[in-house]
Short mmCIF file of C-alpha atoms and ligand atoms in Angstrom, two decimals:
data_model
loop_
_atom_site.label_atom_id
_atom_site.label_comp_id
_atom_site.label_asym_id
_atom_site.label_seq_id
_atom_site.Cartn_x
_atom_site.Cartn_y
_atom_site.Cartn_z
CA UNK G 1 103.82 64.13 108.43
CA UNK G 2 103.70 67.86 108.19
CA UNK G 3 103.38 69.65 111.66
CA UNK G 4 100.83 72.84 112.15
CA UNK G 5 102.75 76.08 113.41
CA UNK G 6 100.58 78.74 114.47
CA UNK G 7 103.05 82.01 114.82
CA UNK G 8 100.88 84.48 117.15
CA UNK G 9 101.99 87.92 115.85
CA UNK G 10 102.85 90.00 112.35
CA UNK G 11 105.44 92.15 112.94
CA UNK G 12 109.11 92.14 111.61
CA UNK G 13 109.79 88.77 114.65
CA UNK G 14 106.68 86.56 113.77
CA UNK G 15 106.64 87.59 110.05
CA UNK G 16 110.60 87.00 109.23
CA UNK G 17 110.42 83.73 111.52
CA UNK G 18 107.32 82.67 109.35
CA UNK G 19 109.37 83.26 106.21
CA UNK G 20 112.34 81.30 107.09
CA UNK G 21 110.54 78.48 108.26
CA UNK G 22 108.24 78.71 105.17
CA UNK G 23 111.58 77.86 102.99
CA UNK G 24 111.64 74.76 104.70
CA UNK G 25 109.47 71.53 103.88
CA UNK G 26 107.12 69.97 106.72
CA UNK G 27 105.77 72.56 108.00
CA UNK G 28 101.95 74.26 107.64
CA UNK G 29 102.19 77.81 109.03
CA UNK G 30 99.48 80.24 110.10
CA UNK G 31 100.35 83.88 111.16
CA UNK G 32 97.57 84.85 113.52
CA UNK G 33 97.49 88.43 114.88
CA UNK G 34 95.51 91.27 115.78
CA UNK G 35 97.59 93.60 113.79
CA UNK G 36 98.57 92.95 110.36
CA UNK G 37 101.25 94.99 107.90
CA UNK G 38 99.25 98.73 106.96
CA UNK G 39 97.66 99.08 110.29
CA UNK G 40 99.35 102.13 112.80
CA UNK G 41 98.53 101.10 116.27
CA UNK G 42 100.84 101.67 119.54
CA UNK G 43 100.43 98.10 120.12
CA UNK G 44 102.22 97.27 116.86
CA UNK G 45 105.98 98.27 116.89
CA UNK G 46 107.17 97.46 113.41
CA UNK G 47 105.72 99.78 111.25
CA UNK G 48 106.96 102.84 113.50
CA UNK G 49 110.30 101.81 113.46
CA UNK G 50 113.00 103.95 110.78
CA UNK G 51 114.22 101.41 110.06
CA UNK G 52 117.85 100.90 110.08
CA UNK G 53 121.09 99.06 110.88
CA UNK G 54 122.76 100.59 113.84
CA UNK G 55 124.02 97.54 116.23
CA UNK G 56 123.50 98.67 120.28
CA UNK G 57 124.61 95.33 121.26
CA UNK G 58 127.19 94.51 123.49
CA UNK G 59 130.31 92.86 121.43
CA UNK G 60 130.45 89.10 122.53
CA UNK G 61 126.70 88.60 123.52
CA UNK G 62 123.96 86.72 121.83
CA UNK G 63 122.42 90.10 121.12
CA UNK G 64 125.84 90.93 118.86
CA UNK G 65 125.69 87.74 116.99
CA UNK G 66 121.66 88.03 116.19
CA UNK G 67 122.86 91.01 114.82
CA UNK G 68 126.02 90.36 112.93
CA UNK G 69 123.45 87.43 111.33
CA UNK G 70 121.20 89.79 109.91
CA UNK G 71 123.80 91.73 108.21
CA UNK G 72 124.25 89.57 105.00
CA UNK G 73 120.86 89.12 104.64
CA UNK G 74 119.90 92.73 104.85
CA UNK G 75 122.55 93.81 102.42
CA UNK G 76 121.70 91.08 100.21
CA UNK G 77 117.82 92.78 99.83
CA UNK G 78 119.16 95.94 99.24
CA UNK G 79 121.76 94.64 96.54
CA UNK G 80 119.36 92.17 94.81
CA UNK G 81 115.77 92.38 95.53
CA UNK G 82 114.79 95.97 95.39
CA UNK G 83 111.14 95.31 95.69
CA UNK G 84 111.87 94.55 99.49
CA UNK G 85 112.00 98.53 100.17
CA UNK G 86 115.46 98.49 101.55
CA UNK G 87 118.90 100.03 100.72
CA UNK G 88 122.50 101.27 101.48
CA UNK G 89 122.74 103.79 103.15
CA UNK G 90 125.77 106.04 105.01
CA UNK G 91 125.66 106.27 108.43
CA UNK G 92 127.28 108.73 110.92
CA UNK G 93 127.81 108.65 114.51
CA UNK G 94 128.91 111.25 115.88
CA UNK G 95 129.75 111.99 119.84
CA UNK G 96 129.78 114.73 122.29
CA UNK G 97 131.87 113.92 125.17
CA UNK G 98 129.81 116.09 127.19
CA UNK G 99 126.93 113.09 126.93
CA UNK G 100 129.70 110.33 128.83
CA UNK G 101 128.04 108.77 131.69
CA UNK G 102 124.55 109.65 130.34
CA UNK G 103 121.63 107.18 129.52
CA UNK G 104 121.85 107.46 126.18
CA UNK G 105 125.64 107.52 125.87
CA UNK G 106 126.00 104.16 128.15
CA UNK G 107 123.12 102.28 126.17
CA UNK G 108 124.89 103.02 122.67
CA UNK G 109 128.51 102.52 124.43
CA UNK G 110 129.61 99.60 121.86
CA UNK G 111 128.07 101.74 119.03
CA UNK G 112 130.13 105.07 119.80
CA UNK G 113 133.51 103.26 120.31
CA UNK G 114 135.87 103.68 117.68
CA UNK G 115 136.56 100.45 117.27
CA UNK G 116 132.97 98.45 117.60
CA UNK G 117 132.77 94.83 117.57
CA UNK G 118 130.53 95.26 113.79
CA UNK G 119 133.37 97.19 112.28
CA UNK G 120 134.14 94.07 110.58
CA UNK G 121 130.59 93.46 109.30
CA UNK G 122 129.76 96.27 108.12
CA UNK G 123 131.56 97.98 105.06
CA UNK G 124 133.72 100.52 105.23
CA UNK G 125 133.66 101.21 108.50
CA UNK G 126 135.99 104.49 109.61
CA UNK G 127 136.41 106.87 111.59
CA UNK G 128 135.86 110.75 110.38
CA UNK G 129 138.08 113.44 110.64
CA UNK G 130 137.90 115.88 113.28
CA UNK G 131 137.98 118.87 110.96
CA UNK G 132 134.97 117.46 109.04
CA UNK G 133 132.55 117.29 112.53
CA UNK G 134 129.95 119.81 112.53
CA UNK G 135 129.98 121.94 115.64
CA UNK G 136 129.70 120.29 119.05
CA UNK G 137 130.86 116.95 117.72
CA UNK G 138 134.01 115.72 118.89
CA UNK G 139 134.68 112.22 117.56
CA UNK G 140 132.20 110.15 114.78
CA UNK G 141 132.62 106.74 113.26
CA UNK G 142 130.99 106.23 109.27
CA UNK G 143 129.91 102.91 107.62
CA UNK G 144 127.61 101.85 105.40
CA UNK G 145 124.63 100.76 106.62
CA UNK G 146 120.95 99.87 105.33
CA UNK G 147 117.43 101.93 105.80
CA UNK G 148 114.72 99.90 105.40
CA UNK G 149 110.92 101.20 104.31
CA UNK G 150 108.81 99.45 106.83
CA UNK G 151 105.50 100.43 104.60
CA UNK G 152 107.16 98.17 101.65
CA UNK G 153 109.76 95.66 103.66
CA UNK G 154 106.71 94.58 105.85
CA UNK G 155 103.90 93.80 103.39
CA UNK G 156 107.26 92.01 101.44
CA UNK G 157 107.44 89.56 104.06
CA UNK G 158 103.91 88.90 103.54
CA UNK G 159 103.66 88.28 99.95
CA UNK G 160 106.76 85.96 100.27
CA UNK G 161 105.17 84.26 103.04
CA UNK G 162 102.14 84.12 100.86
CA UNK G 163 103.89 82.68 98.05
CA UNK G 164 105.54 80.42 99.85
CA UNK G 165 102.03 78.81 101.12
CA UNK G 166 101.61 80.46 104.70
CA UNK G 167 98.05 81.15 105.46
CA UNK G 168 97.04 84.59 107.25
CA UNK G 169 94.25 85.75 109.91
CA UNK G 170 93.27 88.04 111.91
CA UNK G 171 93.22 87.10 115.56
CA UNK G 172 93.00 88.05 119.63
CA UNK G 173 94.24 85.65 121.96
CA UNK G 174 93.67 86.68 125.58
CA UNK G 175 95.59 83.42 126.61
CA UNK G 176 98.49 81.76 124.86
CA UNK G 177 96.31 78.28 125.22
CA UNK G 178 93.46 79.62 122.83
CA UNK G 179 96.01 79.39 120.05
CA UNK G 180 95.92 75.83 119.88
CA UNK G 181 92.38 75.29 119.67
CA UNK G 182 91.97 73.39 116.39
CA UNK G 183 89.84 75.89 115.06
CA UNK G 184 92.88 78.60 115.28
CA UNK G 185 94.38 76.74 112.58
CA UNK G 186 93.45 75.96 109.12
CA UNK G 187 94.32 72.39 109.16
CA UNK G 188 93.16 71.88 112.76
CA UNK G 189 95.28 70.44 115.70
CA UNK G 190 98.14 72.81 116.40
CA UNK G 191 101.69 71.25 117.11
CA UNK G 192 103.51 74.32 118.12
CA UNK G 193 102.85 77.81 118.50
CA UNK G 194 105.43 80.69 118.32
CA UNK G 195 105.08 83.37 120.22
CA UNK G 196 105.95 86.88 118.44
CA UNK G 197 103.83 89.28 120.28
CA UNK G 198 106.31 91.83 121.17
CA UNK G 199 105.89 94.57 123.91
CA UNK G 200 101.86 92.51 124.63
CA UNK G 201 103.64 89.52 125.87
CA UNK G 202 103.40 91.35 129.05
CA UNK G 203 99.77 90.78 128.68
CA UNK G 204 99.37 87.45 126.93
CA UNK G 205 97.75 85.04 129.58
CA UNK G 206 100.61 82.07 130.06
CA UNK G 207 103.01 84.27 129.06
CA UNK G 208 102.73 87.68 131.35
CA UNK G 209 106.16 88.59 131.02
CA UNK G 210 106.26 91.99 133.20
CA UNK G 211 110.11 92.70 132.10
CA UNK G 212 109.01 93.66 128.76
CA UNK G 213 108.57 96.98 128.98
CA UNK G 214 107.69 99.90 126.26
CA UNK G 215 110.66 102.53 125.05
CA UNK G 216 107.78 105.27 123.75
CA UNK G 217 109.48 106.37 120.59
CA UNK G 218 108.35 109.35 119.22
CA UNK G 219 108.83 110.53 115.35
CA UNK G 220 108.28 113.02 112.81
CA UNK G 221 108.01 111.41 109.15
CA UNK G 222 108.97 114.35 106.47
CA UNK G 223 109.54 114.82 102.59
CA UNK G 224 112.83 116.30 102.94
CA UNK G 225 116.10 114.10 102.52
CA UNK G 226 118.76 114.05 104.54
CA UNK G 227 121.20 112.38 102.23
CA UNK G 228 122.62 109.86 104.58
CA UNK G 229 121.80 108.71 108.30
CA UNK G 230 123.22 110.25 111.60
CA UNK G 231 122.81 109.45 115.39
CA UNK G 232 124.19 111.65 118.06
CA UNK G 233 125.59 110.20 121.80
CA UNK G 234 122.96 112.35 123.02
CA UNK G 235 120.90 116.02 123.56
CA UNK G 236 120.70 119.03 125.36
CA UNK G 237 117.33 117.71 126.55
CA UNK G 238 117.07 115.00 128.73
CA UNK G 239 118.70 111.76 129.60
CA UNK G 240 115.42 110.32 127.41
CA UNK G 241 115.55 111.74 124.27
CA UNK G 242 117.71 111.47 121.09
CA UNK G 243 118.48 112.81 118.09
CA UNK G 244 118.64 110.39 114.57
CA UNK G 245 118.06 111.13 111.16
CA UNK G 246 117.41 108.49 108.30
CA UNK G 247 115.73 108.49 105.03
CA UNK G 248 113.66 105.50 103.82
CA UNK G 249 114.37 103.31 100.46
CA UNK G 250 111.34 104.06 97.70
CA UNK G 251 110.17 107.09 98.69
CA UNK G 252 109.23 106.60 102.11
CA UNK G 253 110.66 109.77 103.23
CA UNK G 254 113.13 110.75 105.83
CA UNK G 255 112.41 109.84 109.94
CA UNK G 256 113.46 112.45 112.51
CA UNK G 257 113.49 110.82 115.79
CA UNK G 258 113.15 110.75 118.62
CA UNK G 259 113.03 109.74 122.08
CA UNK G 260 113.44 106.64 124.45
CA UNK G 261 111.07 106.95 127.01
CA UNK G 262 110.91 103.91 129.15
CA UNK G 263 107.80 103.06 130.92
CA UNK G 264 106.01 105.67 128.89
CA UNK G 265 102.65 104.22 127.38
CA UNK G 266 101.74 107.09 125.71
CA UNK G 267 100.14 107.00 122.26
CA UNK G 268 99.96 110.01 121.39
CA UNK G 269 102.64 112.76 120.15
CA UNK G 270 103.70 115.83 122.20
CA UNK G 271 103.82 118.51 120.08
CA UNK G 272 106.77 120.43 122.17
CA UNK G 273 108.67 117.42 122.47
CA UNK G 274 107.73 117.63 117.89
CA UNK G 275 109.16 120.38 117.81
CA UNK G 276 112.58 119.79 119.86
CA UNK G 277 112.84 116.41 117.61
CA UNK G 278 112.66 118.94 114.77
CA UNK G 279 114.80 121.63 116.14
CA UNK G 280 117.96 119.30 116.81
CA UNK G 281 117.68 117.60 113.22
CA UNK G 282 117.79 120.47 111.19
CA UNK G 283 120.75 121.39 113.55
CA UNK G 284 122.38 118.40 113.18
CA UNK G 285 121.79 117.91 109.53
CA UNK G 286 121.37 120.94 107.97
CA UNK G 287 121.05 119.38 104.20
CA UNK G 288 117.66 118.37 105.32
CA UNK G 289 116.28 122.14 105.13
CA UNK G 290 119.43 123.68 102.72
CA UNK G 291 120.40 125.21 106.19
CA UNK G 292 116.53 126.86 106.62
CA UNK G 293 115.15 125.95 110.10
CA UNK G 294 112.04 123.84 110.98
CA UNK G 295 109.46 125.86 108.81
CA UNK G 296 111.51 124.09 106.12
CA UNK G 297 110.50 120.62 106.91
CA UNK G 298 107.50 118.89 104.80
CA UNK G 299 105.88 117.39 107.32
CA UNK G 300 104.11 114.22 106.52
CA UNK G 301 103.30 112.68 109.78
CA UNK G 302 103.78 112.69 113.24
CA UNK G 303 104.11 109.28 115.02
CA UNK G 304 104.81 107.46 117.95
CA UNK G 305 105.77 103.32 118.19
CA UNK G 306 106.58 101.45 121.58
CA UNK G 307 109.95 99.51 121.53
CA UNK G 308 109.64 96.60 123.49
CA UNK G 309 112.65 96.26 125.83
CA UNK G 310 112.83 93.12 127.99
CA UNK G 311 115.03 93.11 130.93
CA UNK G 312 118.16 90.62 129.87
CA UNK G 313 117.41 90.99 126.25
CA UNK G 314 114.93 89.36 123.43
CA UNK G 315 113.61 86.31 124.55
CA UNK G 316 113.79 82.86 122.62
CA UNK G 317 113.28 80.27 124.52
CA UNK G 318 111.04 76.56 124.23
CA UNK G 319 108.66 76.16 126.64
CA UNK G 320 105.56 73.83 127.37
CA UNK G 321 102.17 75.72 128.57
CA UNK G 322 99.70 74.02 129.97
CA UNK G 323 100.82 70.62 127.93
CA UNK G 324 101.62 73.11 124.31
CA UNK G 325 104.92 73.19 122.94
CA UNK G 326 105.57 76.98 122.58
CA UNK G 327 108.42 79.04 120.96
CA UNK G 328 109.25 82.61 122.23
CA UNK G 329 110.50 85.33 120.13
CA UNK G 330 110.08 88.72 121.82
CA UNK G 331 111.56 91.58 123.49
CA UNK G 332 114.18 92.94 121.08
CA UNK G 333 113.16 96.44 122.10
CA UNK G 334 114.92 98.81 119.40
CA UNK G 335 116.94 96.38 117.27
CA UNK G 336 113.81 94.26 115.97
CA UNK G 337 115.12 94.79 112.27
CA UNK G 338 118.34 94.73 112.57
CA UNK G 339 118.44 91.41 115.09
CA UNK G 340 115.50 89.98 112.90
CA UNK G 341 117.15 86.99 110.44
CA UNK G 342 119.43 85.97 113.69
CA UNK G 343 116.43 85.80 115.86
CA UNK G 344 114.37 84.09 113.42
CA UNK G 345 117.22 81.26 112.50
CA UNK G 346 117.62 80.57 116.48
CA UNK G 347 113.51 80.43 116.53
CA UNK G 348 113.00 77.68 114.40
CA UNK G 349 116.26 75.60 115.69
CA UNK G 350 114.08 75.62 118.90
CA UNK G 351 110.97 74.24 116.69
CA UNK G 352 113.19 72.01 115.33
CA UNK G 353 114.14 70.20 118.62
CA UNK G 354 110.72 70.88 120.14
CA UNK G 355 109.11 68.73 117.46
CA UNK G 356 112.47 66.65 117.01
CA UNK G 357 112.71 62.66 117.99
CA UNK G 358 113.83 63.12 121.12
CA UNK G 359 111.36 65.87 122.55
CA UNK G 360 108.84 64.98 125.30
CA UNK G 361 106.00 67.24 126.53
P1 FAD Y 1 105.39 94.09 116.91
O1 FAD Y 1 105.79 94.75 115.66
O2 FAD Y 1 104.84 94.94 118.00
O3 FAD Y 1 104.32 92.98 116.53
C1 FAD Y 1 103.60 92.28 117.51
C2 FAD Y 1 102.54 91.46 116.81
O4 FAD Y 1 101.89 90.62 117.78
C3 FAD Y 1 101.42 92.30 116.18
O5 FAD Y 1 100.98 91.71 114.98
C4 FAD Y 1 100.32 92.23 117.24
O6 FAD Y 1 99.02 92.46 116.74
C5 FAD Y 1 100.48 90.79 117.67
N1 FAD Y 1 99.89 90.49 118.98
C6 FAD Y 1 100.34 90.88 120.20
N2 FAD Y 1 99.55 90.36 121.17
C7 FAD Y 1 98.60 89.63 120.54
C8 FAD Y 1 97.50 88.84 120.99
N3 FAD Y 1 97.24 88.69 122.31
N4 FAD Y 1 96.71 88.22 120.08
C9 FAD Y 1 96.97 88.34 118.74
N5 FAD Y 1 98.00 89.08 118.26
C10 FAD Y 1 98.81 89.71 119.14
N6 FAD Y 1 114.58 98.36 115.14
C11 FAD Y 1 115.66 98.27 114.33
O7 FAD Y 1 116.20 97.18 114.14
N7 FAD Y 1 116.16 99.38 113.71
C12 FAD Y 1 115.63 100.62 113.90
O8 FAD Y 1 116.10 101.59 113.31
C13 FAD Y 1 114.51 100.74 114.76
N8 FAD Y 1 113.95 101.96 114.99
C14 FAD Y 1 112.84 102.05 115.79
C15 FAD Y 1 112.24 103.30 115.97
C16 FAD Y 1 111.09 103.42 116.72
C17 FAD Y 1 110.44 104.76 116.89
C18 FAD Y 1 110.51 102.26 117.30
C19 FAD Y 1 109.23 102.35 118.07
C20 FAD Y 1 111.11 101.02 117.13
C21 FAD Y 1 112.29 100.90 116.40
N9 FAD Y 1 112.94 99.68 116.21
C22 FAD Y 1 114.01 99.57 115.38
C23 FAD Y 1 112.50 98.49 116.96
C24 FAD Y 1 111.57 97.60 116.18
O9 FAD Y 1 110.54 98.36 115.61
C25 FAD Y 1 110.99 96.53 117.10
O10 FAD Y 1 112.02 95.84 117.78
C26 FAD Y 1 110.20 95.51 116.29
O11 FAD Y 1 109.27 96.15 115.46
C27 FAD Y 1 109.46 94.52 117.20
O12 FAD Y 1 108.77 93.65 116.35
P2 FAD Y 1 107.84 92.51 116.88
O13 FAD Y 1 107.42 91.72 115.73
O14 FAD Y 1 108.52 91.80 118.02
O15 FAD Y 1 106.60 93.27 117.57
#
């Protein structure tokens, strides 16, 4: 007999995970959330993110292979489905060695070595010339990559969910628990929810996870294109702020970020931090502006997304609440995209053996 899934959440986590499972038979899913693809809330990651594919993980840990998963399956959008909103994309990474031992420089330590575990995932990986480093720069690394246009890529996943017979709502749960009352599904008694709340787990009754903290990230969306993506090791202006440039698939124009502000809850942009985000990509990029400065840029929006980091890394794990067999998949602060197909295959092996034979509440 088919088994009701409820998946709690809508972003990139609950909608990929709803989407995989949806290509398999037995199953009657329901996304329920309280944000839903075209909404911009600071409790709703996904849609601020750039989005690209730009591993931080640490070479040998479950992190690394979530995202050396994701790879093929993000390539193969951009090659064959180009009504997903995502595509291939250069990326540059260039370092300062003035930024060793900072923050920023220690978090993306795997992704500024010259030799990074995804070097043999990713095409063409290399590493560039010294004589061909813009000022300041002493070492970069090149590959291509993907950029994905969360405004298309996320009401995607919908309509393939859709299609594939997943049901939609809009929902609040103030304890995990009130997702299994029959009425929160459309064909009644609930079998197994799956939690994909992101950065709110740390509010979700039964859940509460305190380690998930936000990373404020804060953006400026413009109409000028940068031509291909770049990341810097670090800035000139504080341990919690960064420098990336990448321009959307479709038209979805080109995100300046940003910062990494841990802790930070903060919804709303600061203009002088705006204007430093601004400052350092036309520096670092100068195609964006044909060398002009920041009166240059076409500014479309300013914007500001929560990444939420958990302490030892996204969480799936099976777990039974209050006599509910529950699925987690949370946490995976800034690599939610680019961890998403790995995260979502390991989620629904854990549904698997939660509903399996040989499971026992
Ligand atoms: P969310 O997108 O936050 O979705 C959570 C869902 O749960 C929402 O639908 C919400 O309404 C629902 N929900 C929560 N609590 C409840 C409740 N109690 N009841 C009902 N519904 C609930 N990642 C990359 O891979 N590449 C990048 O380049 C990248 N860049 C980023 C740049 C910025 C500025 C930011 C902010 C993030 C970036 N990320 C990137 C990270 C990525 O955006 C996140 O990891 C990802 O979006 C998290 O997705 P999620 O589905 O777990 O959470």
């Amino acid at each position: 007999m088919s088994k009701n899934i409820i998946i709690i959440g809508a972003g990139v986590a609950g909608l990929t995970t709803a989407l995989l499972l949806s290509k398999k038979p037995g199953y009657n899913i329901h996304v329920a959330a309280k944000h839903m693809p075209g909404d911009y809330d600071i409790e709703y990651a996904s849609p601020w993110a750039g989005a690209n594919y730009m591993p931080v993980s640490v070479g040998g840990s479950q992190a690394a292979k979530w995202d050396a998963e994701t790879w093929a399956p993000l390539a193969d959008l951009a090659r064959n489905y180009p009504e997903a909103g995502v595509h291939f994309q250069e990326c540059e990474i260039h370092t300062r060695e003035k930024d060793a031992g900072s923050a920023t420089a220690a978090w993306f330590a795997d992704l500024l070595s010259s030799n990074p575990w995804f070097a043999k995932v990713v095409p063409n990986f290399r590493t560039l010339t010294k004589d061909s480093l813009g000022p300041g720069i002493d070492s970069a690394t090149a590959f291509t990559s993907v950029c994905i246009n969360t405004a298309i890529y996320l009401p995607w996943l919908v309509s393939q969910c859709l299609a594939n017979g997943v049901t939609f709502k809009r929902a609040i749960f103030e304890h995990i628990r009130d997702a299994s009352a029959p009425s929160s599904h459309p064909r009644g008694t609930v079998d197994l929810i799956v939690n994909c709340t992101g950065l709110m787990a740390s509010k979700l009754g039964g859940v509460e996870d305190t380690t998930v903290v936000p990373a404020r990230g804060q953006i400026v969306l413009v109409r000028n294109e940068a031509g291909k993506m770049l990341d810097v090791s670090g800035t000139d202006d504080g341990d919690d702020e960064a420098c990336y440039v990448m321009t959307r698939a479709a038209g979805g124009g080109t995100i300046l970020g940003g910062s990494y502000q841990k802790g930070s809850w903060e919804s709303q942009p600061d203009p002088n931090l705006a204007i430093r985000i601004m400052k350092r990509a036309v520096a670092m990029c100068p195609a964006l502006t044909n060398g002009g400065g920041i009166e240059d840029l076409d500014v479309i929006r300013h914007g500001v997304g929560l990444r939420p980091v958990r302490e030892g890394g996204t969480r799936i794990e099976k777990e039974v609440i209050e006599g509910i067999r529950v699925v987690h998949n949370y946490g995976a602060g800034g690599a939610g995209y680019q961890s998403s197909y790995g995260c979502a295959l390991e989620t629904i092996n854990l549904i698997e053996e939660s509903l399996g034979p040989r499971s026992r509440l």
